[in-house]
Amino acid sequence: MTVKNEVRVLKNFINGEWVETSGTDMLEIRNPANKDEVVVNVRQSNEKDAQAAIEAAAAAFPAWSKTPSPARGEYLFKIAAIMEAEAEEIARIIVQEEGKTYADAFKEVNYAAGIVKFYAGEGRRMTGRIIESDMAGVQIELHKEALGVVLVVTPWNFPLSIPAWKIAPAILSGNTVVLKASSETPLTAQKFMEIVERAGVPSGVVNQLVGPGRLVTEMINHPAVKAITFTGSNRVGNLIYAEAAKEMKRVLLEMGGKNPLIVMEDADVDAAVALAVAGGYGQTGQACTATSRVVIHKDIRQEFTDKLVAKSKEIKIGNGMDEGVTMGPQVSEGERQSTLDLIQKAIDEGGEVLTGGGIPEFAGSDKGFFVEPTVIGSVKSAMTIAQEEVFGPVISIIEIDSIDEAIEVANDVAFGLSAAICTKNLTYMNRALSEIQAGIVKVNMTTTGTFFQAPFGGYKQSSTGTYKELGSEAVEFYCQNKTRYINSN
């Protein structure tokens, strides 16, 4: 029986106005913790809508790019203030359509607000450079200029913070934006646009489209689009990269991870278990930086595994709005089935499910896309479960007997996003920091989480690698550098 509540039909945000979509296909977004509850209806956009959004951004670009960057930053300060004031409401929306716990959602909102404030402050730090000339009376200036229209394509797992960490530096740098957010979480994207509107951002600077992924190809090829930034799967990222390459357009991709937590023989076992639980089950494992592999020294493997299994059994699964729940559902039936299929593949290849591995049973569990927190032992590095991103609450245990083997296993994947090591040994720390092939390497911390003032991005198949997100470095993707010669003679 479907829950009867007032269900809205979403609109596009184009040129500062809320516009009815032109498509005919309807999409129902249901609460992943209770699939009987319809959260919102989405009438999908079509090519006409995509064209209108890009044209609005292109028309707004000349005036916006000439606006001083401190003034652009002031709009971001207003956006951040509204986010913070309405954090509870936004968090409830995220829980309702994405499924994460309220605590995780609330943390995301405040993290997103922090990102926006950081880039607001960057408005007064946008600097060029003077270079000494070979000739008297000639001055050489390096000057940053905006690119134009930036296409922002974002996923469902962090439906507020990822759009924020792309849009904020983009518009701070003088670009205008079209956001094509995930179809799984359109209500959060709309709430973000409502905040942008209330902050007084000029019409056309930020536009948002609710629509299917198939529109992205045509949008990439629009002559006004100068850059594309995407976070999501490797399959889609590779398609975007290939399409953009046809016109040599600038692309920033952040994609998958297969992140190891190395636990050496001298580690604090209880602390390491806590890090594995937080990294593996936080966000229901639906994070590109999630702890997917625990690479454990043989001397403490049994103790660590026993304690990890015990802690996994303590996880309370349920609706993220319910008190005491520490892990919500996966976002959709498709995502859950993908996780279950990979667990079965691990079993078929010789892995041993030590806890979890299936669909939990509790009152109402049949209404949501729940998966048990799962620990798989007897995993070898060549197995599918050790190579492919799971994107669910699954931790694989891989035994090693030395720091050499630990680093070898950590690097023995196509990805290189995040990694961590638990140890008190300075040699182990330094070797991990230097030799692990990942964009982020941590010591005695979770593989998940990043500070927004520090750059974020991966190696190998996790990222295009040319540019970084977050930190002051993120601005580089959204700017082009002009060398200006001035002869005053």
CSV table of C-alpha atoms in Angstrom, one decimal:
chain,number,residue,atom,x,y,z
A,1,MET,CA,0.0,0.0,0.0
A,2,THR,CA,1.5,3.3,-1.1
A,3,VAL,CA,1.8,6.0,1.6
A,4,LYS,CA,-0.6,8.9,0.8
A,5,ASN,CA,1.2,12.2,1.2
A,6,GLU,CA,1.4,15.4,-0.8
A,7,VAL,CA,3.8,14.5,-3.6
A,8,ARG,CA,5.3,17.3,-5.6
A,9,VAL,CA,6.3,17.3,-9.3
A,10,LEU,CA,9.7,18.9,-9.6
A,11,LYS,CA,10.6,21.7,-12.0
A,12,ASN,CA,13.8,22.8,-13.7
A,13,PHE,CA,15.6,25.9,-12.4
A,14,ILE,CA,16.5,27.9,-15.5
A,15,ASN,CA,17.5,31.5,-15.8
A,16,GLY,CA,16.3,32.2,-12.2
A,17,GLU,CA,12.9,30.8,-12.8
A,18,TRP,CA,11.1,27.5,-12.0
A,19,VAL,CA,10.1,26.0,-15.3
A,20,GLU,CA,8.0,23.0,-16.2
A,21,THR,CA,9.9,20.2,-17.8
A,22,SER,CA,9.1,19.4,-21.4
A,23,GLY,CA,9.5,15.6,-21.3
A,24,THR,CA,6.7,13.1,-20.9
A,25,ASP,CA,8.5,10.3,-19.0
A,26,MET,CA,7.6,10.2,-15.3
A,27,LEU,CA,9.9,8.9,-12.6
A,28,GLU,CA,8.8,8.2,-9.0
A,29,ILE,CA,11.3,8.6,-6.3
A,30,ARG,CA,10.6,6.3,-3.3
A,31,ASN,CA,12.0,6.3,0.1
A,32,PRO,CA,14.7,3.5,0.1
A,33,ALA,CA,13.9,2.6,3.7
A,34,ASN,CA,10.2,2.3,2.8
A,35,LYS,CA,9.5,1.8,-0.9
A,36,ASP,CA,5.8,2.3,-0.4
A,37,GLU,CA,6.4,5.9,0.3
A,38,VAL,CA,6.6,8.1,-2.8
A,39,VAL,CA,8.9,11.1,-2.0
A,40,VAL,CA,8.6,13.1,-5.2
A,41,ASN,CA,7.5,12.7,-8.8
A,42,VAL,CA,9.9,13.7,-11.6
A,43,ARG,CA,8.8,14.5,-15.1
A,44,GLN,CA,12.0,14.1,-17.0
A,45,SER,CA,13.5,16.9,-19.0
A,46,ASN,CA,14.3,16.5,-22.7
A,47,GLU,CA,16.8,18.0,-25.2
A,48,LYS,CA,14.8,21.3,-25.4
A,49,ASP,CA,15.2,21.8,-21.6
A,50,ALA,CA,18.9,21.0,-21.7
A,51,GLN,CA,19.4,23.6,-24.5
A,52,ALA,CA,17.5,26.2,-22.6
A,53,ALA,CA,19.6,25.7,-19.4
A,54,ILE,CA,22.9,26.0,-21.3
A,55,GLU,CA,21.7,29.1,-23.2
A,56,ALA,CA,20.7,30.7,-19.9
A,57,ALA,CA,24.1,30.0,-18.5
A,58,ALA,CA,25.8,31.3,-21.6
A,59,ALA,CA,23.8,34.5,-21.6
A,60,ALA,CA,24.7,35.1,-17.9
A,61,PHE,CA,28.4,34.5,-18.3
A,62,PRO,CA,29.6,37.9,-19.6
A,63,ALA,CA,28.2,39.9,-16.7
A,64,TRP,CA,29.0,37.3,-14.1
A,65,SER,CA,32.6,36.9,-15.2
A,66,LYS,CA,33.2,40.6,-15.0
A,67,THR,CA,31.8,40.7,-11.4
A,68,PRO,CA,34.7,41.1,-8.9
A,69,SER,CA,35.5,37.8,-7.2
A,70,PRO,CA,35.0,39.2,-3.7
A,71,ALA,CA,31.5,40.1,-4.8
A,72,ARG,CA,30.9,36.7,-6.1
A,73,GLY,CA,32.2,35.3,-2.8
A,74,GLU,CA,29.5,37.3,-0.9
A,75,TYR,CA,26.8,35.3,-2.7
A,76,LEU,CA,28.5,32.1,-1.5
A,77,PHE,CA,28.5,33.4,2.1
A,78,LYS,CA,24.7,33.9,1.8
A,79,ILE,CA,24.2,30.4,0.5
A,80,ALA,CA,26.2,28.9,3.3
A,81,ALA,CA,24.3,30.8,5.9
A,82,ILE,CA,21.0,29.5,4.6
A,83,MET,CA,22.3,26.0,4.5
A,84,GLU,CA,23.4,26.2,8.2
A,85,ALA,CA,20.1,27.8,9.2
A,86,GLU,CA,18.0,25.0,7.5
A,87,ALA,CA,20.4,22.1,8.1
A,88,GLU,CA,17.7,20.0,9.9
A,89,GLU,CA,15.2,20.3,7.0
A,90,ILE,CA,17.8,19.6,4.4
A,91,ALA,CA,19.1,16.5,6.3
A,92,ARG,CA,15.6,15.1,6.5
A,93,ILE,CA,15.2,15.5,2.7
A,94,ILE,CA,18.5,13.6,2.2
A,95,VAL,CA,17.4,10.8,4.5
A,96,GLN,CA,14.1,10.5,2.8
A,97,GLU,CA,15.3,10.1,-0.7
A,98,GLU,CA,18.9,8.7,-0.3
A,99,GLY,CA,18.5,6.6,2.8
A,100,LYS,CA,21.5,7.5,4.9
A,101,THR,CA,21.1,8.1,8.6
A,102,TYR,CA,20.0,11.5,9.9
A,103,ALA,CA,23.4,11.9,11.7
A,104,ASP,CA,25.3,11.3,8.4
A,105,ALA,CA,22.9,13.6,6.5
A,106,PHE,CA,23.2,16.4,9.0
A,107,LYS,CA,26.9,16.1,8.9
A,108,GLU,CA,26.8,16.3,5.1
A,109,VAL,CA,24.8,19.5,5.2
A,110,ASN,CA,27.2,21.3,7.5
A,111,TYR,CA,30.2,19.9,5.6
A,112,ALA,CA,28.6,21.4,2.4
A,113,ALA,CA,28.1,24.7,4.1
A,114,GLY,CA,31.7,24.7,5.2
A,115,ILE,CA,32.8,24.1,1.6
A,116,VAL,CA,30.8,27.0,0.3
A,117,LYS,CA,32.2,29.3,3.0
A,118,PHE,CA,35.7,28.2,2.2
A,119,TYR,CA,35.3,29.2,-1.5
A,120,ALA,CA,33.5,32.4,-0.5
A,121,GLY,CA,36.7,33.3,1.3
A,122,GLU,CA,38.7,32.4,-1.8
A,123,GLY,CA,37.0,35.3,-3.5
A,124,ARG,CA,39.5,37.6,-1.8
A,125,ARG,CA,42.5,35.4,-2.6
A,126,MET,CA,42.1,35.2,-6.3
A,127,THR,CA,45.5,36.5,-7.3
A,128,GLY,CA,47.7,36.7,-10.4
A,129,ARG,CA,51.4,37.0,-10.6
A,130,ILE,CA,54.1,39.4,-12.0
A,131,ILE,CA,57.1,37.8,-13.8
A,132,GLU,CA,60.3,39.7,-14.4
A,133,SER,CA,60.8,40.5,-18.1
A,134,ASP,CA,64.0,40.3,-20.2
A,135,MET,CA,63.2,43.8,-21.5
A,136,ALA,CA,63.1,47.1,-19.6
A,137,GLY,CA,59.7,48.7,-19.5
A,138,VAL,CA,57.9,45.4,-20.3
A,139,GLN,CA,55.7,43.8,-17.6
A,140,ILE,CA,54.5,40.2,-17.7
A,141,GLU,CA,51.3,39.4,-15.8
A,142,LEU,CA,49.8,36.0,-15.2
A,143,HIS,CA,46.0,36.4,-15.0
A,144,LYS,CA,43.2,33.9,-14.3
A,145,GLU,CA,40.1,34.0,-16.4
A,146,ALA,CA,36.9,32.0,-16.2
A,147,LEU,CA,36.2,29.3,-18.8
A,148,GLY,CA,32.5,29.9,-19.6
A,149,VAL,CA,29.7,27.4,-19.0
A,150,VAL,CA,30.5,24.4,-16.8
A,151,LEU,CA,28.4,21.3,-16.9
A,152,VAL,CA,28.2,19.7,-13.5
A,153,VAL,CA,27.1,16.0,-13.3
A,154,THR,CA,26.7,14.7,-9.8
A,155,PRO,CA,25.8,11.3,-8.1
A,156,TRP,CA,23.2,10.4,-5.5
A,157,ASN,CA,25.5,9.3,-2.6
A,158,PHE,CA,26.4,12.8,-1.4
A,159,PRO,CA,23.5,14.8,-3.1
A,160,LEU,CA,24.4,18.1,-1.4
A,161,SER,CA,28.1,18.2,-0.7
A,162,ILE,CA,29.3,17.0,-4.1
A,163,PRO,CA,27.2,19.6,-6.1
A,164,ALA,CA,28.4,22.2,-3.5
A,165,TRP,CA,32.1,21.4,-3.9
A,166,LYS,CA,31.8,21.7,-7.7
A,167,ILE,CA,29.5,24.6,-8.1
A,168,ALA,CA,31.1,26.8,-5.4
A,169,PRO,CA,34.6,27.0,-7.0
A,170,ALA,CA,33.0,27.2,-10.5
A,171,ILE,CA,31.0,30.3,-9.9
A,172,LEU,CA,33.5,31.8,-7.5
A,173,SER,CA,35.9,31.7,-10.5
A,174,GLY,CA,33.4,33.5,-12.7
A,175,ASN,CA,31.9,30.6,-14.6
A,176,THR,CA,28.2,29.9,-15.0
A,177,VAL,CA,26.8,26.4,-14.3
A,178,VAL,CA,24.3,23.8,-15.4
A,179,LEU,CA,23.8,21.1,-12.8
A,180,LYS,CA,22.5,17.7,-13.9
A,181,ALA,CA,22.1,16.0,-10.6
A,182,SER,CA,21.4,12.3,-10.1
A,183,SER,CA,17.8,11.2,-10.9
A,184,GLU,CA,17.9,9.3,-7.6
A,185,THR,CA,18.1,12.5,-5.5
A,186,PRO,CA,16.4,15.3,-7.3
A,187,LEU,CA,14.6,16.8,-4.3
A,188,THR,CA,17.9,17.6,-2.6
A,189,ALA,CA,19.1,19.3,-5.8
A,190,GLN,CA,16.0,21.3,-5.9
A,191,LYS,CA,16.4,22.4,-2.3
A,192,PHE,CA,19.9,23.5,-3.2
A,193,MET,CA,18.6,25.6,-6.1
A,194,GLU,CA,16.0,27.2,-3.8
A,195,ILE,CA,18.8,28.3,-1.5
A,196,VAL,CA,20.8,29.7,-4.5
A,197,GLU,CA,17.7,31.6,-5.5
A,198,ARG,CA,17.1,33.0,-2.0
A,199,ALA,CA,20.7,34.0,-1.8
A,200,GLY,CA,20.1,36.4,-4.7
A,201,VAL,CA,22.5,34.8,-7.1
A,202,PRO,CA,21.9,36.5,-10.5
A,203,SER,CA,19.6,34.7,-13.0
A,204,GLY,CA,21.3,32.2,-15.2
A,205,VAL,CA,24.5,31.9,-13.1
A,206,VAL,CA,23.4,28.5,-11.7
A,207,ASN,CA,20.8,26.4,-13.5
A,208,GLN,CA,19.5,22.9,-12.7
A,209,LEU,CA,18.0,20.2,-14.9
A,210,VAL,CA,16.0,17.2,-13.7
A,211,GLY,CA,16.5,14.6,-16.4
A,212,PRO,CA,18.0,11.3,-17.5
A,213,GLY,CA,21.7,10.7,-18.0
A,214,ARG,CA,21.2,10.4,-21.8
A,215,LEU,CA,21.0,14.2,-22.0
A,216,VAL,CA,24.6,14.6,-20.9
A,217,THR,CA,26.1,13.6,-24.3
A,218,GLU,CA,24.3,16.4,-26.2
A,219,MET,CA,25.1,18.9,-23.4
A,220,ILE,CA,28.8,18.1,-23.6
A,221,ASN,CA,28.7,18.8,-27.3
A,222,HIS,CA,27.0,22.2,-27.0
A,223,PRO,CA,29.5,24.8,-28.1
A,224,ALA,CA,28.8,27.0,-25.1
A,225,VAL,CA,29.9,24.2,-22.7
A,226,LYS,CA,33.6,24.7,-22.0
A,227,ALA,CA,34.2,22.1,-19.2
A,228,ILE,CA,32.6,19.1,-17.6
A,229,THR,CA,33.0,17.9,-14.0
A,230,PHE,CA,31.7,14.5,-13.1
A,231,THR,CA,31.6,12.2,-10.0
A,232,GLY,CA,30.2,8.7,-10.4
A,233,SER,CA,30.9,5.3,-11.9
A,234,ASN,CA,33.9,4.5,-14.1
A,235,ARG,CA,31.6,3.3,-16.9
A,236,VAL,CA,29.9,6.7,-17.2
A,237,GLY,CA,33.1,8.6,-16.6
A,238,ASN,CA,34.8,6.9,-19.4
A,239,LEU,CA,31.9,7.7,-21.8
A,240,ILE,CA,32.0,11.4,-20.7
A,241,TYR,CA,35.8,11.6,-21.2
A,242,ALA,CA,35.6,10.1,-24.7
A,243,GLU,CA,32.8,12.4,-25.7
A,244,ALA,CA,34.5,15.5,-24.4
A,245,ALA,CA,37.8,14.5,-26.1
A,246,LYS,CA,36.2,15.0,-29.5
A,247,GLU,CA,36.3,18.7,-29.0
A,248,MET,CA,39.2,18.7,-26.5
A,249,LYS,CA,37.0,20.0,-23.8
A,250,ARG,CA,38.3,20.2,-20.2
A,251,VAL,CA,37.2,17.3,-18.0
A,252,LEU,CA,37.5,16.5,-14.3
A,253,LEU,CA,36.4,13.0,-13.3
A,254,GLU,CA,36.3,11.5,-9.9
A,255,MET,CA,35.2,7.8,-10.0
A,256,GLY,CA,35.6,4.5,-8.2
A,257,GLY,CA,37.8,3.3,-5.3
A,258,LYS,CA,38.9,0.1,-3.8
A,259,ASN,CA,40.3,1.5,-0.7
A,260,PRO,CA,42.6,-0.5,1.7
A,261,LEU,CA,43.0,-0.2,5.4
A,262,ILE,CA,46.3,-1.7,6.3
A,263,VAL,CA,46.5,-3.0,9.8
A,264,MET,CA,50.0,-3.9,10.9
A,265,GLU,CA,51.1,-6.2,13.8
A,266,ASP,CA,51.8,-3.3,16.1
A,267,ALA,CA,48.5,-1.6,15.6
A,268,ASP,CA,45.9,-0.9,18.4
A,269,VAL,CA,43.4,-3.6,17.4
A,270,ASP,CA,40.4,-2.0,19.0
A,271,ALA,CA,41.2,1.4,17.3
A,272,ALA,CA,41.7,-0.4,14.0
A,273,VAL,CA,38.4,-2.2,14.2
A,274,ALA,CA,36.6,1.1,15.0
A,275,LEU,CA,38.2,2.6,11.8
A,276,ALA,CA,37.2,-0.3,9.7
A,277,VAL,CA,33.6,-0.1,10.9
A,278,ALA,CA,33.4,3.6,10.4
A,279,GLY,CA,35.0,3.4,7.0
A,280,GLY,CA,33.2,0.3,5.8
A,281,TYR,CA,29.7,0.8,7.0
A,282,GLY,CA,29.4,4.6,7.2
A,283,GLN,CA,27.0,5.9,4.5
A,284,THR,CA,26.0,2.1,4.1
A,285,GLY,CA,29.4,1.7,2.3
A,286,GLN,CA,28.1,3.9,-0.5
A,287,ALA,CA,31.1,6.2,-0.7
A,288,CYS,CA,33.9,6.1,-3.2
A,289,THR,CA,36.4,6.3,-0.3
A,290,ALA,CA,34.7,3.5,1.7
A,291,THR,CA,37.0,0.9,3.4
A,292,SER,CA,36.5,-2.0,1.1
A,293,ARG,CA,39.6,-4.1,2.0
A,294,VAL,CA,41.2,-4.7,5.3
A,295,VAL,CA,44.8,-5.8,4.7
A,296,ILE,CA,45.7,-7.4,8.0
A,297,HIS,CA,49.0,-8.8,9.4
A,298,LYS,CA,48.8,-12.5,10.1
A,299,ASP,CA,49.9,-12.1,13.7
A,300,ILE,CA,46.7,-10.2,14.6
A,301,ARG,CA,44.3,-11.4,11.9
A,302,GLN,CA,42.2,-13.6,14.2
A,303,GLU,CA,41.9,-11.1,17.0
A,304,PHE,CA,41.0,-8.3,14.6
A,305,THR,CA,38.5,-10.4,12.7
A,306,ASP,CA,36.7,-11.7,15.8
A,307,LYS,CA,36.3,-8.1,17.0
A,308,LEU,CA,35.3,-6.8,13.6
A,309,VAL,CA,32.6,-9.5,13.3
A,310,ALA,CA,31.3,-8.7,16.8
A,311,LYS,CA,31.1,-5.0,16.1
A,312,SER,CA,29.4,-5.7,12.7
A,313,LYS,CA,26.7,-7.6,14.5
A,314,GLU,CA,26.1,-4.5,16.8
A,315,ILE,CA,25.2,-2.3,13.8
A,316,LYS,CA,21.5,-1.3,14.0
A,317,ILE,CA,19.9,-1.3,10.5
A,318,GLY,CA,16.8,0.6,9.7
A,319,ASN,CA,15.2,3.9,8.6
A,320,GLY,CA,17.8,6.6,9.0
A,321,MET,CA,15.2,8.8,10.8
A,322,ASP,CA,14.6,6.2,13.5
A,323,GLU,CA,16.4,6.7,16.8
A,324,GLY,CA,19.4,4.4,17.4
A,325,VAL,CA,19.7,3.4,13.8
A,326,THR,CA,23.4,3.4,12.7
A,327,MET,CA,23.1,2.2,9.1
A,328,GLY,CA,20.4,2.8,6.6
A,329,PRO,CA,19.4,1.0,3.3
A,330,GLN,CA,21.1,1.1,0.0
A,331,VAL,CA,19.6,3.7,-2.3
A,332,SER,CA,17.8,1.3,-4.7
A,333,GLU,CA,17.0,-2.3,-5.4
A,334,GLY,CA,19.6,-2.2,-8.2
A,335,GLU,CA,22.3,-1.1,-5.9
A,336,ARG,CA,21.4,-3.7,-3.3
A,337,GLN,CA,21.3,-6.5,-5.9
A,338,SER,CA,24.7,-5.5,-7.1
A,339,THR,CA,26.1,-5.8,-3.6
A,340,LEU,CA,24.5,-9.2,-3.1
A,341,ASP,CA,25.8,-10.4,-6.4
A,342,LEU,CA,29.3,-9.5,-5.5
A,343,ILE,CA,29.0,-11.3,-2.1
A,344,GLN,CA,27.8,-14.4,-3.9
A,345,LYS,CA,30.7,-14.1,-6.4
A,346,ALA,CA,33.1,-13.9,-3.4
A,347,ILE,CA,31.6,-17.2,-2.0
A,348,ASP,CA,31.9,-18.8,-5.4
A,349,GLU,CA,35.6,-17.9,-5.6
A,350,GLY,CA,36.4,-19.3,-2.2
A,351,GLY,CA,35.6,-16.4,0.2
A,352,GLU,CA,33.9,-17.1,3.6
A,353,VAL,CA,31.1,-14.9,4.8
A,354,LEU,CA,31.9,-14.4,8.5
A,355,THR,CA,28.9,-12.3,9.3
A,356,GLY,CA,26.0,-10.8,7.3
A,357,GLY,CA,25.9,-11.5,3.6
A,358,GLY,CA,22.2,-11.2,3.0
A,359,ILE,CA,19.0,-9.2,3.6
A,360,PRO,CA,18.3,-8.6,7.3
A,361,GLU,CA,15.0,-9.5,8.9
A,362,PHE,CA,13.3,-7.0,11.2
A,363,ALA,CA,9.9,-5.3,11.3
A,364,GLY,CA,9.6,-3.4,8.0
A,365,SER,CA,12.8,-4.7,6.5
A,366,ASP,CA,10.9,-6.0,3.5
A,367,LYS,CA,9.9,-2.4,2.6
A,368,GLY,CA,13.5,-1.2,2.1
A,369,PHE,CA,16.7,-2.0,0.3
A,370,PHE,CA,18.6,-3.2,3.3
A,371,VAL,CA,21.8,-5.3,3.3
A,372,GLU,CA,23.4,-6.8,6.4
A,373,PRO,CA,26.9,-5.4,7.4
A,374,THR,CA,29.1,-8.1,5.9
A,375,VAL,CA,32.6,-9.4,6.6
A,376,ILE,CA,34.2,-11.8,4.1
A,377,GLY,CA,37.3,-13.8,5.1
A,378,SER,CA,39.8,-15.9,3.2
A,379,VAL,CA,39.9,-13.3,0.5
A,380,LYS,CA,42.8,-13.3,-2.0
A,381,SER,CA,43.9,-10.2,-3.9
A,382,ALA,CA,43.0,-11.7,-7.3
A,383,MET,CA,39.4,-12.4,-6.3
A,384,THR,CA,36.6,-10.2,-7.8
A,385,ILE,CA,35.5,-9.0,-4.4
A,386,ALA,CA,39.1,-7.6,-3.9
A,387,GLN,CA,39.2,-5.9,-7.3
A,388,GLU,CA,35.8,-4.4,-8.0
A,389,GLU,CA,34.1,-1.6,-6.2
A,390,VAL,CA,31.2,-3.0,-4.1
A,391,PHE,CA,29.5,0.3,-3.1
A,392,GLY,CA,27.7,-1.5,-0.2
A,393,PRO,CA,28.5,-2.4,3.4
A,394,VAL,CA,31.0,-5.2,2.7
A,395,ILE,CA,34.5,-5.5,4.2
A,396,SER,CA,36.9,-8.1,2.8
A,397,ILE,CA,39.8,-9.4,4.9
A,398,ILE,CA,43.1,-10.1,3.2
A,399,GLU,CA,46.0,-11.5,5.2
A,400,ILE,CA,49.6,-10.4,4.7
A,401,ASP,CA,52.8,-11.1,6.6
A,402,SER,CA,54.9,-8.0,5.9
A,403,ILE,CA,54.8,-4.3,5.1
A,404,ASP,CA,56.1,-5.2,1.6
A,405,GLU,CA,53.2,-7.5,1.0
A,406,ALA,CA,50.8,-5.0,2.5
A,407,ILE,CA,51.8,-2.3,0.0
A,408,GLU,CA,51.8,-4.7,-2.9
A,409,VAL,CA,48.2,-5.8,-2.1
A,410,ALA,CA,47.1,-2.2,-1.6
A,411,ASN,CA,48.4,-1.3,-5.0
A,412,ASP,CA,47.2,-4.4,-6.8
A,413,VAL,CA,43.9,-2.8,-8.1
A,414,ALA,CA,42.9,-0.5,-10.9
A,415,PHE,CA,41.9,2.2,-8.5
A,416,GLY,CA,43.9,4.6,-6.3
A,417,LEU,CA,41.6,7.0,-4.4
A,418,SER,CA,42.1,6.6,-0.7
A,419,ALA,CA,44.1,4.3,1.6
A,420,ALA,CA,45.0,4.2,5.3
A,421,ILE,CA,47.4,2.3,7.6
A,422,CYS,CA,47.1,1.6,11.3
A,423,THR,CA,50.5,1.4,13.0
A,424,LYS,CA,52.8,3.0,15.5
A,425,ASN,CA,55.9,2.1,13.5
A,426,LEU,CA,57.4,5.2,11.8
A,427,THR,CA,59.0,3.1,9.0
A,428,TYR,CA,55.7,1.5,8.2
A,429,MET,CA,54.0,5.0,8.2
A,430,ASN,CA,56.6,6.5,5.9
A,431,ARG,CA,56.6,3.6,3.5
A,432,ALA,CA,52.8,3.6,3.2
A,433,LEU,CA,52.7,7.4,2.7
A,434,SER,CA,55.4,7.2,0.0
A,435,GLU,CA,54.6,3.9,-1.8
A,436,ILE,CA,50.9,3.5,-1.8
A,437,GLN,CA,49.5,4.5,-5.2
A,438,ALA,CA,46.6,6.7,-4.1
A,439,GLY,CA,45.7,10.3,-4.1
A,440,ILE,CA,44.9,10.3,-0.4
A,441,VAL,CA,46.9,8.2,2.2
A,442,LYS,CA,46.2,8.5,5.9
A,443,VAL,CA,47.8,7.2,9.1
A,444,ASN,CA,45.6,5.9,11.9
A,445,MET,CA,42.5,7.4,10.3
A,446,THR,CA,39.6,6.1,8.2
A,447,THR,CA,39.8,5.9,4.5
A,448,THR,CA,36.6,8.0,4.4
A,449,GLY,CA,36.3,11.7,5.0
A,450,THR,CA,38.4,14.7,3.8
A,451,PHE,CA,38.9,18.2,4.9
A,452,PHE,CA,37.6,20.7,2.4
A,453,GLN,CA,40.7,22.9,2.6
A,454,ALA,CA,42.8,20.0,1.3
A,455,PRO,CA,42.8,18.8,-2.3
A,456,PHE,CA,40.9,15.6,-3.1
A,457,GLY,CA,41.5,13.3,-6.0
A,458,GLY,CA,42.8,9.9,-7.0
A,459,TYR,CA,45.4,8.0,-9.0
A,460,LYS,CA,44.9,5.5,-11.8
A,461,GLN,CA,41.3,4.7,-12.7
A,462,SER,CA,39.9,6.7,-9.8
A,463,SER,CA,40.4,10.1,-11.5
A,464,THR,CA,41.5,11.9,-14.6
A,465,GLY,CA,44.3,13.1,-12.3
A,466,THR,CA,45.1,16.4,-14.1
A,467,TYR,CA,43.2,18.6,-11.6
A,468,LYS,CA,42.0,18.2,-8.0
A,469,GLU,CA,38.8,18.9,-6.3
A,470,LEU,CA,38.5,20.8,-3.0
A,471,GLY,CA,41.1,23.1,-1.5
A,472,SER,CA,42.5,26.2,-3.2
A,473,GLU,CA,43.8,23.8,-5.9
A,474,ALA,CA,40.2,23.2,-7.2
A,475,VAL,CA,40.0,26.7,-8.6
A,476,GLU,CA,42.6,25.7,-11.2
A,477,PHE,CA,40.2,23.5,-13.1
A,478,TYR,CA,37.7,26.3,-13.4
A,479,CYS,CA,40.2,28.9,-14.7
A,480,GLN,CA,42.4,29.4,-17.7
A,481,ASN,CA,45.6,31.3,-17.3
A,482,LYS,CA,46.4,34.2,-19.6
A,483,THR,CA,50.0,35.6,-20.0
A,484,ARG,CA,49.7,39.4,-20.5
A,485,TYR,CA,52.7,41.4,-21.9
A,486,ILE,CA,52.6,45.2,-21.3
A,487,ASN,CA,55.1,47.4,-23.0
A,488,SER,CA,55.0,50.8,-21.3
A,489,ASN,CA,57.8,52.4,-23.4
